[in-house]
């Protein structure tokens, strides 16, 4: 009985270690978005669900833009000719729209989180 | 272009106007002069212009996350000011009147709020109003947006002032507490956006009830930083701020009862 308990504890500890190691090993998926003439390129793309995502947003216009998304809870001003990094996720699978607040009619985009969860 | 300008300016001005109306109503309750509001607003505008003109450089700091850290810093300072004021209201008897010195956290909170909200307006206005084709629309849109936002602020100030005397303090303290808690949630969001804190899967999704992009959602955001998909950490800090004020209120009530 005691032996069983010890081996059970070992297995559980091992499983826990694996979980932690897995969380640490989780790499960040990186994507780049460009802003040109108040449009996003790409305007629509897929990201893995349940993982952290690093968005590198490059504003090639001379005017500033604000990257904004209600669904992603993100907003960031990117001045003309500058780059910005925005971390998003882990996201549940689904669609997440984003837009440029300074030019909302043209600057529209959508991120789709695919896979589990 | 005109409508875009109205919306951008209104969203920012509304947030600042609501904070200011609540703080002014709270100050009115104490019966202290309201004159501190003028230097507070003026310095807020100056600082927001400074922040807007330097936002490019600030953004590049801390490996591209300077903007998030700056916003987080402004939010935390505003929360500190609001909490100091709330604690003063709870611990001191309001009827004794607060000294003029005690308006410092109020003035600072106003300056910080305008600085944070005004920055975006100046970044936007400066960039697009300098172009001949959009100048008129931006200037008119800014005037309309600011006009609506300030009007709502003035209305809410008079609505709060019209409350019955024994209702005013609890209502104001509750409003300021929820505002602080919402700002704490926003501060956490900034750190997650910067990648400093690991983001988490949201605890719930209430966007089918109130979408953040809807009118009600926008108003709730301006007032209490409403988020339809908060992470467990955001909910945690929100509840922590509310619990802190609640505990102090309870302790002060017990202490008063003993006297």
Coordinates of C-alpha atoms in Angstrom, one line a residue:
Chain A
X1 CA 0.0 0.0 0.0
X2 CA 2.8 2.4 1.0
X3 CA 4.8 1.5 -2.1
X4 CA 1.8 2.2 -4.2
X5 CA 1.4 5.6 -2.6
X6 CA 5.1 6.4 -3.2
X7 CA 4.9 5.4 -6.8
X8 CA 1.7 7.3 -7.3
X9 CA 3.4 10.4 -5.8
X10 CA 6.3 9.9 -8.1
X11 CA 4.1 9.7 -11.2
X12 CA 2.2 12.7 -10.1
X13 CA 5.4 14.7 -9.5
X14 CA 6.7 13.7 -12.8
X15 CA 3.5 14.7 -14.6
X16 CA 3.6 18.0 -12.8
X17 CA 7.2 18.6 -13.9
X18 CA 6.2 17.7 -17.5
X19 CA 3.3 20.3 -17.3
X20 CA 5.6 23.0 -16.0
X21 CA 8.3 22.1 -18.6
X22 CA 5.6 22.2 -21.3
X23 CA 4.5 25.7 -20.2
X24 CA 8.1 27.0 -20.2
X25 CA 8.9 25.4 -23.5
X26 CA 5.8 27.0 -25.1
X27 CA 7.2 29.2 -27.7
X28 CA 5.6 32.4 -29.0
X29 CA 4.2 32.4 -32.5
X30 CA 5.3 35.5 -34.3
X31 CA 3.3 37.4 -37.1
X32 CA 3.9 40.6 -38.9
X33 CA 1.3 43.1 -40.1
X34 CA 2.1 46.1 -42.3
X35 CA 0.1 49.3 -42.5
X36 CA 0.2 50.8 -46.0
X37 CA -2.2 53.6 -47.3
X38 CA -4.4 53.0 -44.2
X39 CA -4.8 49.3 -44.9
X40 CA -3.6 46.2 -43.1
X41 CA -1.4 43.6 -44.9
X42 CA -2.4 40.9 -44.4
X43 CA -5.9 41.9 -43.4
X44 CA -6.8 38.4 -42.4
X45 CA -4.7 35.6 -41.1
X46 CA -4.8 32.5 -38.8
X47 CA -3.0 32.1 -35.5
X48 CA -2.8 29.0 -33.3
X49 CA -5.4 28.9 -30.6
X50 CA -4.2 28.5 -27.0
X51 CA -0.8 30.0 -27.7
X52 CA 0.8 33.3 -27.1
X53 CA 1.2 35.4 -30.2
X54 CA 3.6 38.2 -30.8
X55 CA 2.3 40.7 -33.4
X56 CA 4.9 42.9 -35.0
X57 CA 3.0 45.8 -36.6
X58 CA 4.9 48.0 -39.0
X59 CA 3.4 51.3 -40.0
X60 CA 4.8 52.3 -43.4
X61 CA 2.5 55.3 -43.6
X62 CA 3.7 58.8 -42.7
X63 CA 0.6 59.3 -40.4
X64 CA 0.1 57.5 -37.0
X65 CA -2.4 54.7 -36.6
X66 CA -3.9 53.1 -33.6
X67 CA -4.1 49.3 -33.7
X68 CA -7.3 48.5 -31.8
X69 CA -9.4 45.4 -31.1
X70 CA -12.3 45.1 -28.7
X71 CA -12.3 41.3 -28.9
X72 CA -8.5 41.1 -28.2
X73 CA -8.6 43.9 -25.6
X74 CA -5.7 45.7 -27.2
X75 CA -4.9 49.2 -28.3
X76 CA -1.7 50.8 -29.3
X77 CA -0.6 53.9 -31.1
X78 CA 2.0 53.4 -33.8
X79 CA 3.5 56.6 -35.1
X80 CA 4.3 57.0 -38.8
X81 CA 7.2 54.9 -40.0
X82 CA 7.5 53.0 -36.7
X83 CA 7.2 49.4 -35.6
X84 CA 5.2 48.2 -32.6
X85 CA 5.0 44.9 -30.7
X86 CA 1.7 43.7 -29.3
X87 CA 1.4 40.4 -27.4
X88 CA -2.0 38.7 -27.7
X89 CA -3.4 35.4 -26.6
X90 CA -3.6 32.6 -25.6
X91 CA -6.9 32.8 -27.4
X92 CA -9.9 30.5 -27.5
X93 CA -10.6 29.3 -31.1
X94 CA -12.6 32.0 -32.9
X95 CA -12.6 35.2 -34.9
X96 CA -11.2 38.4 -33.6
X97 CA -11.6 41.6 -35.6
X98 CA -9.1 44.5 -35.3
X99 CA -9.1 48.0 -36.9
X100 CA -7.1 51.2 -37.2
X101 CA -8.9 53.6 -35.0
X102 CA -7.6 56.6 -36.9
X103 CA -8.8 55.2 -40.3
X104 CA -11.6 52.8 -39.3
X105 CA -13.3 52.8 -42.7
X106 CA -10.3 51.3 -44.5
X107 CA -8.0 49.8 -41.9
X108 CA -10.0 46.6 -41.0
X109 CA -8.7 43.2 -40.3
X110 CA -9.5 39.8 -38.7
X111 CA -7.4 37.2 -36.8
X112 CA -8.7 33.7 -36.7
X113 CA -7.5 31.5 -33.9
X114 CA -7.6 27.9 -35.0
X115 CA -7.1 24.5 -33.4
X116 CA -7.8 23.6 -29.8
X117 CA -8.9 25.0 -27.3
Chain B
X1 CA -13.5 61.6 -41.5
X2 CA -15.7 63.9 -39.5
X3 CA -17.5 61.1 -37.8
X4 CA -14.2 59.3 -37.1
X5 CA -12.9 62.4 -35.4
X6 CA -16.0 62.9 -33.4
X7 CA -15.8 59.2 -32.1
X8 CA -12.1 59.3 -31.3
X9 CA -12.3 62.5 -29.4
X10 CA -15.6 61.7 -27.7
X11 CA -14.3 58.3 -26.4
X12 CA -11.3 59.9 -24.8
X13 CA -12.9 63.1 -23.5
X14 CA -15.9 61.2 -22.0
X15 CA -13.6 59.0 -19.9
X16 CA -11.7 62.1 -18.5
X17 CA -15.0 64.1 -18.1
X18 CA -16.6 61.4 -16.1
X19 CA -13.7 61.0 -13.7
X20 CA -13.5 64.8 -13.3
X21 CA -17.3 65.1 -12.6
X22 CA -17.1 62.5 -9.9
X23 CA -14.0 64.1 -8.3
X24 CA -15.6 67.6 -8.4
X25 CA -18.8 66.3 -6.9
X26 CA -16.8 64.6 -4.2
X27 CA -14.9 67.8 -3.5
X28 CA -18.1 69.8 -3.4
X29 CA -19.3 67.5 -0.7
X30 CA -16.4 68.5 1.4
X31 CA -17.2 72.1 0.9
X32 CA -13.7 73.1 -0.2
X33 CA -13.0 75.6 -3.0
X34 CA -13.1 74.0 -6.5
X35 CA -10.5 76.4 -7.9
X36 CA -7.8 73.6 -8.0
X37 CA -9.5 72.3 -11.1
X38 CA -8.1 75.0 -13.4
X39 CA -4.4 74.3 -12.8
X40 CA -5.1 70.6 -12.8
X41 CA -6.8 70.7 -16.2
X42 CA -4.2 73.0 -17.6
X43 CA -1.3 70.9 -16.5
X44 CA -3.1 67.8 -17.8
X45 CA -3.4 69.4 -21.3
X46 CA 0.3 70.4 -21.2
X47 CA 1.5 66.9 -20.1
X48 CA -0.7 65.2 -22.7
X49 CA 0.8 67.4 -25.5
X50 CA 4.3 66.5 -24.2
X51 CA 3.4 62.8 -24.1
X52 CA 1.9 63.0 -27.6
X53 CA 5.0 64.7 -29.1
X54 CA 7.3 62.1 -27.5
X55 CA 5.2 59.0 -28.0
X56 CA 7.4 57.7 -30.8
X57 CA 10.5 57.7 -28.6
X58 CA 8.6 56.5 -25.6
X59 CA 7.2 53.5 -27.6
X60 CA 10.7 52.4 -28.6
X61 CA 11.9 52.2 -25.0
X62 CA 11.8 48.8 -23.1
X63 CA 12.2 46.8 -26.3
X64 CA 9.2 48.4 -27.9
X65 CA 6.9 48.4 -24.9
X66 CA 7.5 51.9 -23.5
X67 CA 4.0 53.0 -24.4
X68 CA 2.4 50.2 -22.3
X69 CA 4.7 50.9 -19.3
X70 CA 4.0 54.7 -19.5
X71 CA 0.2 54.0 -19.6
X72 CA 0.5 51.5 -16.7
X73 CA 2.5 54.1 -14.7
X74 CA -0.1 56.8 -15.3
X75 CA -2.9 54.3 -14.4
X76 CA -1.3 53.2 -11.1
X77 CA -0.6 56.8 -10.0
X78 CA -4.3 57.7 -10.8
X79 CA -5.5 54.7 -8.8
X80 CA -3.2 55.7 -5.9
X81 CA -4.7 59.2 -5.9
X82 CA -8.3 57.9 -6.0
X83 CA -7.6 55.4 -3.2
X84 CA -6.0 58.1 -1.0
X85 CA -9.0 60.3 -1.5
X86 CA -11.5 57.4 -0.8
X87 CA -9.6 56.5 2.4
X88 CA -9.7 60.1 3.5
X89 CA -13.5 60.2 2.9
X90 CA -14.0 57.0 4.8
X91 CA -11.7 57.6 7.7
X92 CA -12.3 61.3 8.3
X93 CA -15.7 62.7 9.0
X94 CA -16.7 64.4 5.8
X95 CA -18.8 67.0 7.7
X96 CA -15.6 68.4 9.4
X97 CA -14.6 69.6 6.0
X98 CA -11.4 68.5 4.3
X99 CA -8.4 70.9 4.4
X100 CA -7.2 72.6 1.2
X101 CA -4.1 70.3 1.2
X102 CA -6.4 67.3 0.7
X103 CA -7.4 68.4 -2.8
X104 CA -3.8 67.4 -4.0
X105 CA -4.7 63.8 -4.8
X106 CA -7.9 65.1 -6.5
X107 CA -6.0 67.6 -8.7
X108 CA -3.3 65.1 -9.5
X109 CA -5.9 62.5 -10.5
X110 CA -7.5 65.0 -12.9
X111 CA -4.1 65.9 -14.4
X112 CA -3.2 62.2 -14.9
X113 CA -6.6 61.4 -16.4
X114 CA -6.4 64.2 -18.9
X115 CA -2.8 63.4 -19.7
X116 CA -3.7 59.7 -20.5
X117 CA -6.8 60.5 -22.5
X118 CA -5.5 63.7 -24.2
X119 CA -2.4 62.0 -25.6
X120 CA -4.3 60.1 -28.2
X121 CA -6.3 63.1 -29.3
X122 CA -3.2 65.2 -29.8
X123 CA -1.4 62.4 -31.7
X124 CA -4.4 62.0 -34.0
X125 CA -5.2 65.7 -34.3
X126 CA -1.6 66.8 -34.9
X127 CA -1.1 64.2 -37.7
X128 CA -4.4 64.6 -39.6
X129 CA -5.2 68.2 -39.0
X130 CA -1.9 69.3 -40.5
X131 CA -3.1 67.9 -43.9
X132 CA -5.1 70.4 -45.9
X133 CA -7.7 67.8 -47.1
X134 CA -8.7 66.7 -43.7
X135 CA -8.1 69.8 -41.6
X136 CA -11.7 71.2 -41.5
X137 CA -13.2 67.8 -40.6
X138 CA -10.7 67.1 -37.9
X139 CA -11.2 70.5 -36.2
X140 CA -15.0 70.4 -36.4
X141 CA -15.1 66.7 -35.3
X142 CA -12.8 67.4 -32.3
X143 CA -15.0 70.4 -31.3
X144 CA -18.2 68.2 -31.5
X145 CA -16.7 65.2 -29.8
X146 CA -15.2 67.3 -27.0
X147 CA -18.5 69.3 -26.7
X148 CA -20.6 66.1 -26.2
X149 CA -18.1 64.6 -23.8
X150 CA -17.8 67.7 -21.6
X151 CA -21.6 68.1 -21.7
X152 CA -22.1 64.6 -20.4
X153 CA -19.5 65.3 -17.7
X154 CA -21.3 68.5 -16.6
X155 CA -24.6 66.7 -16.6
X156 CA -23.3 63.9 -14.4
X157 CA -21.7 66.4 -12.1
X158 CA -25.1 68.1 -11.5
X159 CA -26.9 64.8 -11.3
X160 CA -24.5 63.6 -8.6
X161 CA -24.8 67.0 -6.8
X162 CA -28.6 66.7 -6.8
X163 CA -28.5 63.4 -4.8
X164 CA -29.8 63.5 -1.2
X165 CA -27.1 64.4 1.2
X166 CA -26.9 61.1 3.0
X167 CA -26.8 59.2 -0.4
X168 CA -24.0 61.3 -1.9
X169 CA -21.0 59.9 -0.1
X170 CA -21.8 56.2 -0.6
X171 CA -22.6 56.7 -4.2
X172 CA -19.4 58.7 -4.9
X173 CA -17.2 56.3 -2.9
X174 CA -18.7 53.4 -4.9
X175 CA -18.2 55.1 -8.2
X176 CA -14.6 56.0 -7.4
X177 CA -13.9 52.5 -6.2
X178 CA -15.2 50.9 -9.3
X179 CA -13.3 53.4 -11.5
X180 CA -10.1 52.5 -9.6
X181 CA -10.7 48.8 -9.9
X182 CA -11.4 49.2 -13.7
X183 CA -8.1 51.1 -14.0
X184 CA -6.2 48.4 -12.2
X185 CA -7.7 46.0 -14.8
X186 CA -6.5 48.2 -17.6
X187 CA -3.0 48.4 -16.0
X188 CA -2.8 44.6 -16.0
X189 CA -4.0 44.6 -19.7
X190 CA -1.1 46.9 -20.6
X191 CA 1.5 44.6 -18.9
X192 CA 0.0 41.6 -20.8
X193 CA 0.1 43.6 -24.1
X194 CA 3.8 44.3 -23.3
X195 CA 4.4 40.6 -22.8
X196 CA 5.7 41.2 -19.2
X197 CA 2.8 39.2 -17.7
X198 CA 1.8 36.0 -19.3
X199 CA -1.7 36.5 -20.6
X200 CA -4.3 33.9 -19.8
X201 CA -7.5 32.5 -21.4
X202 CA -10.4 34.8 -20.5
X203 CA -12.5 33.7 -17.5
X204 CA -15.7 34.4 -19.3
X205 CA -17.1 36.1 -22.4
X206 CA -20.0 38.5 -21.9
X207 CA -19.8 40.0 -25.4
X208 CA -23.2 38.4 -26.3
X209 CA -24.8 40.3 -23.3
X210 CA -23.0 43.7 -23.7
X211 CA -20.5 44.0 -26.6
X212 CA -17.6 46.4 -26.0
X213 CA -18.2 48.0 -29.3
X214 CA -21.9 48.8 -28.5
X215 CA -23.0 52.1 -27.1
X216 CA -23.7 50.6 -23.7
X217 CA -20.3 48.8 -23.8
X218 CA -18.5 52.1 -24.7
X219 CA -20.2 53.9 -21.8
X220 CA -19.5 51.1 -19.4
X221 CA -15.9 51.2 -20.6
X222 CA -15.6 54.9 -20.1
X223 CA -17.0 54.6 -16.6
X224 CA -15.7 51.3 -15.2
X225 CA -13.3 50.0 -17.9
X226 CA -15.8 47.3 -18.9
X227 CA -14.2 44.3 -20.5
X228 CA -16.2 41.4 -22.0
X229 CA -13.4 38.9 -21.9
X230 CA -11.4 39.5 -18.7
X231 CA -8.5 37.2 -17.7
X232 CA -8.5 35.6 -14.2
X233 CA -5.7 38.0 -13.1
X234 CA -7.7 41.1 -14.3
X235 CA -10.8 39.9 -12.3
X236 CA -8.5 39.2 -9.4
X237 CA -7.0 42.8 -9.2
X238 CA -10.5 44.2 -9.8
X239 CA -11.9 42.3 -6.8
X240 CA -8.8 43.1 -4.7
X241 CA -9.4 46.9 -5.1
X242 CA -13.1 46.6 -4.3
X243 CA -12.3 44.3 -1.3
X244 CA -9.7 46.8 0.0
X245 CA -12.2 49.7 0.1
X246 CA -14.9 47.5 1.5
X247 CA -12.7 46.4 4.4
X248 CA -11.7 50.0 5.2
X249 CA -15.3 51.1 5.0
X250 CA -16.3 48.3 7.4
X251 CA -13.4 49.1 9.9
X252 CA -14.3 52.8 9.9
X253 CA -17.9 52.0 10.5
X254 CA -17.1 49.8 13.4
X255 CA -14.7 52.4 14.8
X256 CA -17.3 55.2 14.5
X257 CA -19.9 53.0 16.2
X258 CA -17.6 52.5 19.2
X259 CA -17.1 56.3 19.7

